[in-house]
Coordinates of C-alpha atoms in Angstrom, one line a residue:
M13 CA 6.7 -1.9 95.1
T14 CA 6.4 -0.5 91.7
G15 CA 9.3 1.0 89.6
Q16 CA 9.0 4.9 90.6
V17 CA 12.7 5.4 91.7
T18 CA 14.7 7.3 89.3
S19 CA 18.3 7.5 90.4
L20 CA 20.6 5.2 92.0
R21 CA 21.5 7.8 94.4
S22 CA 17.3 8.2 95.9
V23 CA 17.8 4.5 97.4
G24 CA 22.3 4.9 98.3
S25 CA 21.3 5.3 102.0
T26 CA 18.6 3.1 102.5
V27 CA 19.8 -0.2 100.4
Y28 CA 23.6 0.5 99.9
L29 CA 25.2 1.7 102.7
P30 CA 23.2 -0.9 105.0
S31 CA 24.8 -3.1 102.2
L32 CA 28.2 -1.7 102.4
L33 CA 28.1 -2.0 106.3
F34 CA 26.8 -5.8 106.1
G35 CA 29.7 -6.4 103.9
I36 CA 32.1 -5.6 106.1
G37 CA 30.7 -7.4 108.6
Q38 CA 30.8 -10.1 107.0
G39 CA 34.3 -9.8 105.6
A40 CA 35.9 -8.9 109.4
V41 CA 34.4 -12.2 110.8
V42 CA 35.2 -14.7 108.6
P43 CA 38.8 -14.9 108.5
V44 CA 38.7 -15.4 112.7
L45 CA 36.3 -18.1 112.6
V46 CA 38.9 -20.8 112.0
V47 CA 41.1 -19.9 114.7
S48 CA 37.7 -19.3 117.1
A49 CA 37.0 -23.0 115.9
R50 CA 40.7 -24.5 116.6
E51 CA 40.5 -22.8 120.3
L52 CA 37.4 -24.0 121.1
G53 CA 39.4 -27.6 120.5
A54 CA 38.6 -28.2 116.9
S55 CA 40.2 -30.2 114.5
L56 CA 41.7 -28.5 111.3
A57 CA 39.0 -30.7 109.2
V58 CA 36.2 -30.0 111.8
A59 CA 36.9 -26.1 111.7
G60 CA 36.6 -26.3 108.3
F61 CA 33.4 -28.1 108.5
V62 CA 32.6 -25.1 110.7
V63 CA 33.2 -22.4 108.4
A64 CA 30.9 -24.8 105.2
L65 CA 28.3 -24.4 107.9
M66 CA 27.8 -20.4 107.1
G67 CA 27.0 -21.4 103.1
I68 CA 24.8 -24.5 104.6
G69 CA 22.7 -22.3 106.6
K70 CA 22.2 -19.9 103.4
I71 CA 21.6 -22.3 101.0
V72 CA 18.7 -23.6 103.5
A73 CA 17.3 -20.5 104.0
D74 CA 16.9 -19.4 100.3
V75 CA 13.4 -20.5 99.9
P76 CA 12.2 -20.0 103.3
A77 CA 14.1 -16.4 103.0
G78 CA 12.0 -15.6 99.6
I79 CA 8.4 -17.0 102.0
L80 CA 9.4 -14.6 104.8
A81 CA 9.6 -11.3 102.2
D82 CA 6.4 -12.2 100.6
R83 CA 4.6 -12.5 104.0
V84 CA 6.1 -9.2 105.6
G85 CA 7.7 -7.3 102.9
E86 CA 11.5 -7.1 101.8
R87 CA 12.2 -3.7 104.1
R88 CA 10.8 -6.0 107.5
A89 CA 12.6 -9.0 106.3
M90 CA 16.0 -7.2 105.6
L91 CA 15.3 -6.2 109.7
V92 CA 14.8 -9.7 110.9
A93 CA 18.0 -10.8 108.9
I94 CA 19.5 -8.3 111.3
V95 CA 18.2 -9.4 114.2
I96 CA 19.2 -13.2 113.3
A97 CA 23.1 -11.8 112.6
L98 CA 23.2 -10.0 116.1
A99 CA 21.9 -13.3 117.6
S100 CA 24.2 -15.4 116.0
L101 CA 27.1 -13.0 116.4
V102 CA 26.5 -12.9 120.3
V103 CA 26.7 -16.5 119.9
C104 CA 29.4 -17.0 118.2
A105 CA 31.8 -14.4 120.5
F106 CA 30.4 -16.6 123.8
A107 CA 30.3 -20.3 122.4
P108 CA 31.4 -22.3 124.7
A109 CA 32.0 -25.2 123.1
V110 CA 32.5 -26.5 119.1
W111 CA 28.9 -27.5 118.2
V112 CA 27.6 -23.7 119.7
L113 CA 30.0 -22.0 117.2
G114 CA 28.9 -24.4 114.6
A115 CA 25.4 -23.2 115.4
G116 CA 26.4 -19.4 115.7
V117 CA 28.4 -19.5 112.2
T118 CA 24.9 -21.6 110.5
G119 CA 23.0 -18.7 111.7
L120 CA 25.4 -16.2 109.9
G121 CA 24.3 -18.0 106.9
L122 CA 20.7 -17.7 107.6
A123 CA 21.0 -14.1 108.2
Q124 CA 22.5 -13.7 104.6
A125 CA 20.2 -15.7 102.7
V126 CA 17.3 -13.6 104.0
W127 CA 19.7 -10.5 103.5
G128 CA 20.5 -10.9 100.0
L129 CA 17.0 -11.8 99.0
A130 CA 15.4 -9.2 100.5
R131 CA 17.5 -6.5 99.1
Q132 CA 17.7 -7.9 95.4
A133 CA 13.9 -8.1 95.8
Y134 CA 13.2 -4.4 96.9
L135 CA 15.4 -3.1 94.3
T136 CA 13.9 -5.4 91.7
D137 CA 10.2 -3.7 92.8
V138 CA 11.9 0.1 93.1
M139 CA 13.8 0.1 90.0
P140 CA 13.0 0.8 86.2
Y141 CA 13.8 -1.7 84.0
H142 CA 16.4 0.2 82.4
L143 CA 18.3 0.9 85.8
R144 CA 18.2 -2.5 87.4
A145 CA 21.2 -3.7 86.0
R146 CA 23.1 -0.6 87.5
A147 CA 21.1 -1.3 90.8
L148 CA 21.8 -4.8 91.1
S149 CA 25.7 -4.8 90.0
T150 CA 26.0 -1.8 92.4
L151 CA 24.3 -3.7 95.4
G152 CA 26.8 -6.6 94.6
G153 CA 29.7 -4.2 94.5
T154 CA 29.1 -2.4 97.5
Q155 CA 29.2 -6.1 98.9
R156 CA 32.4 -6.7 97.8
I157 CA 33.7 -4.0 98.8
G158 CA 32.6 -4.2 101.8
L159 CA 34.4 -7.8 102.4
F160 CA 37.2 -6.5 101.3
V161 CA 37.5 -3.6 104.0
G162 CA 36.4 -6.1 106.5
P163 CA 39.3 -8.1 106.9
F164 CA 41.6 -5.3 107.4
L165 CA 39.6 -3.8 110.0
S166 CA 39.4 -6.9 111.4
A167 CA 43.1 -8.0 111.6
G168 CA 44.1 -4.3 113.4
A169 CA 41.5 -4.7 115.4
V170 CA 42.2 -8.4 117.1
S171 CA 45.6 -7.3 116.8
V172 CA 45.1 -5.2 119.9
W173 CA 41.8 -6.8 121.5
G174 CA 41.7 -10.6 120.8
I175 CA 39.2 -12.4 118.2
G176 CA 36.3 -11.5 120.1
A177 CA 36.8 -7.9 118.4
A178 CA 36.3 -9.4 114.9
Y179 CA 32.6 -10.3 116.2
G180 CA 32.5 -6.5 117.6
I181 CA 33.0 -5.1 114.5
H182 CA 30.0 -7.0 112.6
V183 CA 27.9 -6.4 116.2
V184 CA 28.7 -2.6 115.6
V185 CA 28.1 -2.3 111.6
V186 CA 25.5 -4.6 111.4
V187 CA 23.1 -2.1 114.4
I188 CA 24.3 0.9 112.3
A189 CA 23.2 -0.4 109.0
G190 CA 19.3 -1.2 111.0
A191 CA 19.4 2.3 112.2
V192 CA 20.0 3.6 108.7
M193 CA 17.3 1.4 107.4
L194 CA 15.1 2.2 110.5
A195 CA 15.6 5.9 110.2
L196 CA 15.0 6.7 106.5
P197 CA 11.8 6.9 105.1
E198 CA 11.0 4.5 102.2
P199 CA 11.4 5.4 98.8
P200 CA 8.1 6.7 97.3
T201 CA 6.9 3.6 95.8
G202 CA 3.4 2.1 96.2
R203 CA 3.4 -1.6 97.1
A204 CA 1.7 -4.2 94.4
S205 CA -1.2 -6.7 96.5
R206 CA 0.8 -9.7 97.0
T207 CA -0.7 -13.4 98.1
P208 CA 1.5 -14.7 100.8
E209 CA 3.2 -17.6 100.3
T210 CA 2.8 -21.1 101.9
P211 CA 4.9 -24.3 101.3
S212 CA 2.2 -25.5 98.6
G213 CA 1.9 -22.2 97.3
T214 CA 6.0 -22.2 97.0
L215 CA 5.8 -24.9 95.2
D216 CA 3.3 -24.2 92.8
T217 CA 5.3 -21.1 92.1
V218 CA 8.0 -24.1 90.8
R219 CA 5.8 -25.7 88.4
R220 CA 4.5 -22.8 87.0
H221 CA 7.9 -21.4 86.4
L222 CA 9.8 -25.0 85.5
P223 CA 10.7 -24.0 81.8
V224 CA 12.7 -20.6 83.3
L225 CA 14.0 -22.8 86.5
R226 CA 15.8 -25.8 84.1
T227 CA 17.1 -23.5 81.8
L228 CA 17.9 -20.3 82.5
A229 CA 18.7 -21.0 86.3
M230 CA 20.4 -24.0 85.4
G231 CA 23.3 -21.8 83.3
A232 CA 23.5 -19.0 86.5
L233 CA 24.1 -22.1 88.6
L234 CA 27.0 -22.9 86.2
L235 CA 27.8 -19.5 86.1
S236 CA 28.3 -19.3 89.8
A237 CA 29.9 -23.2 90.3
V238 CA 32.6 -21.4 87.6
R239 CA 33.1 -18.1 89.9
A240 CA 33.2 -20.3 92.8
G241 CA 35.9 -22.0 91.9
R242 CA 38.3 -19.0 91.0
P243 CA 40.0 -18.4 95.0
V244 CA 41.1 -22.7 95.0
A245 CA 41.9 -22.8 91.2
I246 CA 44.5 -19.7 91.4
P247 CA 45.5 -20.8 94.8
L248 CA 45.9 -24.8 93.9
W249 CA 47.7 -23.9 90.5
A250 CA 50.1 -21.4 92.5
E251 CA 51.2 -24.1 94.6
H252 CA 52.0 -26.5 92.0
L253 CA 54.1 -23.6 90.1
G254 CA 56.0 -23.5 93.6
L255 CA 55.2 -19.9 94.0
D256 CA 55.0 -19.0 97.9
A257 CA 52.2 -17.0 100.0
A258 CA 53.6 -13.9 99.5
Q259 CA 52.9 -14.4 95.5
T260 CA 49.9 -16.2 95.9
S261 CA 47.9 -13.6 97.7
L262 CA 49.1 -10.8 95.6
I263 CA 47.9 -12.6 92.7
F264 CA 44.1 -13.3 94.4
G265 CA 44.5 -9.5 95.4
V266 CA 45.0 -7.8 92.0
S267 CA 42.5 -10.1 90.7
G268 CA 39.8 -9.3 93.4
G269 CA 40.9 -5.5 93.0
I270 CA 39.8 -5.3 89.0
E271 CA 36.9 -7.5 89.8
A272 CA 35.7 -4.8 92.5
L273 CA 36.3 -1.7 89.8
V274 CA 34.0 -2.8 87.1
F275 CA 31.1 -3.5 88.5
Y276 CA 29.6 -0.6 87.8
P277 CA 30.8 -0.6 84.1
A278 CA 29.7 -3.7 84.2
G279 CA 25.8 -2.7 85.3
F280 CA 26.1 -0.2 82.5
L281 CA 26.8 -2.6 79.4
M282 CA 23.7 -4.4 80.8
D283 CA 21.4 -1.9 80.7
R284 CA 22.9 -0.2 77.3
Y285 CA 23.7 -3.3 75.4
G286 CA 21.4 -5.8 77.0
R287 CA 21.5 -8.8 79.4
L288 CA 22.9 -11.2 76.4
F289 CA 25.6 -9.4 75.6
T290 CA 27.5 -8.3 79.0
V291 CA 26.7 -12.6 80.4
L292 CA 28.4 -14.2 77.0
M293 CA 31.4 -11.9 77.3
S294 CA 31.4 -12.7 80.7
T295 CA 31.6 -16.5 80.4
I296 CA 33.1 -16.8 77.2
G297 CA 36.1 -14.6 78.7
L298 CA 36.1 -17.1 82.2
A299 CA 36.1 -20.0 79.9
A300 CA 39.6 -18.7 78.2
A301 CA 41.2 -17.8 81.0
Y302 CA 40.3 -21.1 82.8
L303 CA 41.7 -22.6 79.6
L304 CA 44.7 -21.0 79.2
L305 CA 45.4 -21.0 83.3
P306 CA 47.1 -24.3 83.0
F307 CA 49.9 -23.2 80.5
T308 CA 51.0 -20.8 82.7
N309 CA 54.7 -21.6 84.2
G310 CA 55.6 -18.6 86.5
F311 CA 54.2 -15.6 88.7
V312 CA 53.7 -12.8 85.9
A313 CA 51.9 -15.9 83.7
L314 CA 49.7 -16.6 85.9
M315 CA 49.4 -12.5 87.2
C316 CA 48.3 -11.9 83.9
V317 CA 45.7 -14.7 83.7
G318 CA 44.3 -13.9 87.2
A319 CA 43.8 -10.8 86.3
V320 CA 41.9 -11.8 83.5
M321 CA 39.7 -13.8 85.5
G322 CA 39.0 -10.9 87.5
L323 CA 38.4 -8.7 84.9
F324 CA 35.7 -11.0 83.2
N325 CA 34.3 -12.0 86.7
G326 CA 33.8 -8.5 87.4
M327 CA 31.8 -7.5 84.1
G328 CA 29.3 -10.5 85.0
S329 CA 28.6 -8.8 88.1
G330 CA 25.3 -8.5 89.0
I331 CA 24.3 -10.5 85.7
N332 CA 22.6 -13.7 87.8
M333 CA 20.3 -11.3 90.3
T334 CA 19.4 -9.3 86.9
I335 CA 18.6 -12.0 84.8
S336 CA 16.6 -13.6 87.8
A337 CA 14.8 -10.3 88.7
D338 CA 14.2 -10.1 84.4
V339 CA 11.8 -13.4 85.0
S340 CA 10.9 -13.1 87.9
P341 CA 7.0 -13.1 88.3
P342 CA 5.4 -9.7 90.1
D343 CA 2.7 -11.5 92.4
N344 CA 5.3 -13.7 93.8
R345 CA 8.4 -12.1 93.2
P346 CA 10.8 -12.8 96.4
T347 CA 9.5 -16.4 96.6
F348 CA 10.9 -17.5 92.9
L349 CA 13.6 -15.2 93.6
G350 CA 14.4 -17.5 96.9
V351 CA 14.4 -20.8 94.8
W352 CA 16.6 -19.2 92.1
R353 CA 18.8 -18.3 94.5
L354 CA 19.0 -21.9 96.3
L355 CA 20.2 -23.3 92.7
S356 CA 22.9 -20.2 92.4
D357 CA 24.4 -21.5 95.9
I358 CA 24.3 -24.6 95.2
G359 CA 26.6 -23.7 92.3
N360 CA 28.5 -21.8 94.5
G361 CA 29.2 -25.1 96.4
L362 CA 29.6 -27.3 93.6
G363 CA 32.2 -25.2 91.8
P364 CA 34.8 -26.2 94.5
L365 CA 34.1 -29.1 95.4
L366 CA 34.3 -30.2 91.0
V367 CA 37.8 -28.8 91.3
G368 CA 39.0 -30.1 94.4
G369 CA 37.8 -33.7 93.1
I370 CA 39.2 -33.2 89.3
A371 CA 42.6 -32.2 91.1
A372 CA 42.7 -35.6 93.0
V373 CA 43.9 -37.2 89.8
A374 CA 45.2 -34.6 87.9
L375 CA 45.2 -30.6 88.9
A376 CA 45.4 -29.0 85.0
P377 CA 41.9 -31.3 84.0
A378 CA 41.0 -29.8 87.5
V379 CA 41.3 -26.5 86.1
A380 CA 40.4 -26.5 82.5
S381 CA 36.9 -28.0 83.7
L382 CA 35.8 -25.0 84.8
G383 CA 36.4 -23.7 81.5
V384 CA 34.5 -26.1 80.0
V385 CA 31.5 -25.4 82.7
S386 CA 31.4 -21.8 81.5
G387 CA 31.1 -22.7 78.0
L388 CA 28.1 -24.8 78.5
S389 CA 26.4 -21.2 80.5
A390 CA 27.0 -19.4 77.7
V391 CA 25.6 -22.0 75.1
I392 CA 22.3 -22.3 78.0
M393 CA 22.6 -18.5 78.2
A394 CA 22.2 -17.8 74.5
V395 CA 20.2 -20.4 73.9
W396 CA 17.3 -19.2 76.9
L397 CA 18.3 -15.9 77.7
P398 CA 15.5 -13.3 76.8
R399 CA 16.4 -10.2 74.5
Y400 CA 17.0 -7.0 76.1
S401 CA 14.5 -4.4 75.1
A402 CA 14.9 -0.7 75.8
R403 CA 11.0 -0.7 75.1
R404 CA 10.3 -3.1 78.1

């Protein structure tokens, strides 16, 4: 599709509303997965692994999701994701054993991969370059809002109807998202011809675009690791300081709230001043916050550093999607984006592992290591990121 959409409002119903609904469903289900596994007899370690299967499923499906979107188109791929999500939710809700629950959770990860890839490719196609960053940062922002709202809906429903209600919420919002996408017309665009990808075609895509994948995509991988480390670093340091669960939750909530508020300004800055300006602001700010974190000695200090993390993490909202969209080839964009998202998701998994692994020896270096990684990401981006040009 070629970019003929002139405003974000024109795709609000077809893209952003379903994204918000999908995020609400995810936010409703994730908090109860451990409880579901425990009720089926899983140990704490096994229950944690069951939750991790969602991320594993997402990593496994990133590249196939790109191939699927290349073959059937982004809109149909999103509908496929909805079908996979519904089937997986039924499996989770009625799982008679832990391994069945694990299969359902893996399916949810598969659905997330297809859904996320298709939405990104769709917006990249229909949005003109000067609106692309705002479009993609808003996409990420609606997902964040959904993930924030979902647990509150789940908590109320579960207290009345039990754990199954959380899965029911996800089913309802996914059905609504699917109905919205079926009922509303496609934005006025013309699909560019594409050659359907095959596994060999995917390898060819990687070979042809290896220079950008081994440079910019590595910077994106490191940035993803830095972001994913925050939910581990803040609670670990709060525990080290002797803060209670309520204080830790408040710190994390304030950090997440600030992040959710700045997603649109982040996109505006990317479109107005360029991708490099925004990514350097985000990575350098996060590096400073992580390096300051070991010097905090109480609730107020940790709250301030957490707020700074939320600000600069939010100011980078949509940056990975935007950069990958900018450098993606028009002829087989979804496949390229699938490979990029695979690398980013690997980074998401490595961040917590880095913190946890070093924390086994010493906590302060573990937290500070994320600052070093963020600085390295900034250097890679500064060297390799193409400069923004309003004339593009």
